[in-house]
């Protein structure tokens, strides 16, 4: 059974309440229950969310040397700014898949650039919360 960490960055704790026309009306905790049921017996899904860049880096270091088989990472806006998170992904051994709920390429230009994508195994974006399921499937 695969052990996969779902890692969510800033403002994703507000899913369900935050800009529902962009991110939908469902909380991540609610969605996670469904996701865990779906992959029952196939994958153990760990979850961590932080609004702090350093806490996300620390988590990647903590799990990145065999503690998990892979990381599904939505870094929120840090995706577009954080060289440190990109370096953290490059520095660990386990594969990371970058995910986004929205199609960042249909949005403002500053969202078109990712500081993480080149360090990741792949990128999935634009499928709503289903982006996470697709990433977990791919990781398995
Ligand atoms: C996001 C896209 C980012 O541009 C934004 O800053 C987020 C959420 C997404 O999942 O669509 O916080 O990562």
Coordinates of C-alpha atoms and ligand atoms in Angstrom, one line a residue:
X1 CA 0.0 0.0 0.0
X2 CA 1.4 3.4 -1.0
X3 CA 1.8 6.1 1.6
X4 CA 1.1 9.5 0.0
X5 CA 1.2 13.0 1.6
X6 CA -1.3 15.6 0.4
X7 CA 0.3 18.9 1.2
X8 CA -1.7 22.1 1.0
X9 CA -0.2 25.6 1.2
X10 CA -1.6 29.1 2.0
X11 CA -5.3 29.9 2.0
X12 CA -6.3 26.3 1.1
X13 CA -7.6 25.9 4.7
X14 CA -10.4 28.3 3.5
X15 CA -11.7 26.0 0.7
X16 CA -15.4 26.0 0.7
X17 CA -15.6 29.6 1.9
X18 CA -12.8 31.2 -0.2
X19 CA -13.8 32.5 -3.7
X20 CA -16.3 29.7 -4.3
X21 CA -16.7 30.7 -8.0
X22 CA -13.0 29.8 -8.5
X23 CA -12.4 27.0 -6.0
X24 CA -15.9 25.5 -5.3
X25 CA -18.0 25.3 -2.3
X26 CA -16.5 22.2 -0.6
X27 CA -14.1 22.1 2.3
X28 CA -10.9 20.1 1.8
X29 CA -11.6 18.0 4.9
X30 CA -14.9 17.0 3.5
X31 CA -13.3 16.1 0.1
X32 CA -10.5 14.2 1.9
X33 CA -12.9 11.9 3.6
X34 CA -14.2 10.9 0.1
X35 CA -10.7 10.6 -1.3
X36 CA -9.6 8.3 1.5
X37 CA -12.6 6.0 1.0
X38 CA -12.0 5.9 -2.7
X39 CA -8.3 4.8 -2.2
X40 CA -9.1 2.5 0.7
X41 CA -6.7 -0.5 0.6
X42 CA -4.6 1.1 -2.2
X43 CA -3.1 4.2 -0.5
X44 CA -2.8 5.7 2.9
X45 CA -3.4 9.5 2.5
X46 CA -1.7 11.7 5.0
X47 CA -2.6 15.3 5.1
X48 CA -0.9 18.5 6.2
X49 CA -1.8 22.2 5.5
X50 CA 0.1 25.3 6.4
X51 CA 0.0 29.0 5.5
X52 CA 3.7 29.3 6.3
X53 CA 6.4 28.7 3.7
X54 CA 8.9 27.4 6.3
X55 CA 6.5 24.9 7.7
X56 CA 5.9 23.5 4.2
X57 CA 9.6 23.2 3.6
X58 CA 10.1 21.5 7.0
X59 CA 7.3 19.0 6.1
X60 CA 8.9 18.2 2.7
X61 CA 12.2 17.5 4.5
X62 CA 10.5 15.4 7.1
X63 CA 8.8 13.0 4.7
X64 CA 11.1 13.4 1.7
X65 CA 13.6 10.6 2.5
X66 CA 11.4 7.6 2.4
X67 CA 8.8 8.5 5.0
X68 CA 6.2 8.5 2.2
X69 CA 6.2 7.2 -1.4
X70 CA 5.2 10.6 -2.8
X71 CA 3.8 14.0 -2.2
X72 CA 0.8 15.7 -3.9
X73 CA 1.5 19.3 -3.4
X74 CA -0.8 22.4 -3.9
X75 CA 1.5 25.2 -2.9
X76 CA -1.2 27.9 -3.5
X77 CA 0.4 31.3 -4.3
X78 CA 3.8 30.1 -3.2
X79 CA 3.9 28.1 -6.5
X80 CA 4.5 31.4 -8.3
X81 CA 7.0 32.9 -5.9
X82 CA 9.0 30.4 -3.9
X83 CA 12.4 29.5 -5.0
X84 CA 12.9 27.9 -1.5
X85 CA 10.0 25.4 -2.1
X86 CA 11.4 24.5 -5.5
X87 CA 14.8 23.9 -3.9
X88 CA 13.2 21.8 -1.2
X89 CA 11.5 19.6 -3.8
X90 CA 14.8 19.3 -5.7
X91 CA 16.5 18.4 -2.4
X92 CA 14.4 15.5 -1.4
X93 CA 14.2 11.9 -2.8
X94 CA 10.5 11.2 -3.1
X95 CA 8.5 12.3 -6.2
X96 CA 6.3 15.4 -5.9
X97 CA 3.3 16.1 -8.1
X98 CA 2.2 19.8 -8.3
X99 CA -1.6 20.2 -8.3
X100 CA -4.0 23.2 -8.7
X101 CA -7.7 23.3 -8.4
X102 CA -8.1 26.1 -10.9
X103 CA -6.6 26.2 -14.4
X104 CA -3.9 28.7 -13.5
X105 CA -3.1 29.2 -17.3
X106 CA -6.6 30.7 -17.8
X107 CA -6.0 33.2 -15.0
X108 CA -3.8 36.2 -14.4
X109 CA -0.4 36.1 -16.0
X110 CA 1.5 36.0 -12.7
X111 CA -0.1 32.5 -12.1
X112 CA 1.3 31.2 -15.4
X113 CA 4.7 30.8 -13.9
X114 CA 5.6 28.0 -11.5
X115 CA 8.8 28.0 -9.4
X116 CA 8.0 24.3 -8.6
X117 CA 7.0 22.6 -11.8
X118 CA 10.5 21.9 -13.2
X119 CA 11.4 20.2 -9.9
X120 CA 8.2 18.1 -9.9
X121 CA 7.4 14.7 -11.5
X122 CA 4.4 16.4 -13.2
X123 CA 1.7 19.0 -12.9
X124 CA -2.1 18.6 -12.8
X125 CA -4.3 21.7 -12.9
X126 CA -7.8 22.8 -13.7
X127 CA -9.9 19.8 -12.7
X128 CA -11.3 21.3 -9.5
X129 CA -10.7 19.1 -6.5
X130 CA -10.5 16.2 -8.8
X131 CA -7.0 17.3 -9.6
X132 CA -5.9 15.7 -6.3
X133 CA -7.6 12.4 -7.2
X134 CA -5.8 12.4 -10.6
X135 CA -2.5 13.1 -8.9
X136 CA -3.0 10.2 -6.3
X137 CA -3.9 7.8 -9.2
X138 CA -0.8 8.8 -11.0
X139 CA 1.3 8.4 -7.9
X140 CA -0.1 4.9 -7.3
Ligands
LIG1 C1 -4.2 27.5 -6.6 C2 -3.8 28.5 -7.7 C3 -2.9 29.6 -7.2 O1 -2.6 30.5 -8.2 C4 -3.6 30.3 -6.0 O2 -2.7 31.2 -5.4 C5 -4.1 29.3 -5.0 C6 -4.8 28.1 -5.4 C7 -5.2 26.4 -7.1 O3 -5.3 25.4 -6.5 O4 -5.9 26.7 -8.1 O5 -4.1 29.6 -3.8 O6 -3.0 26.8 -6.3

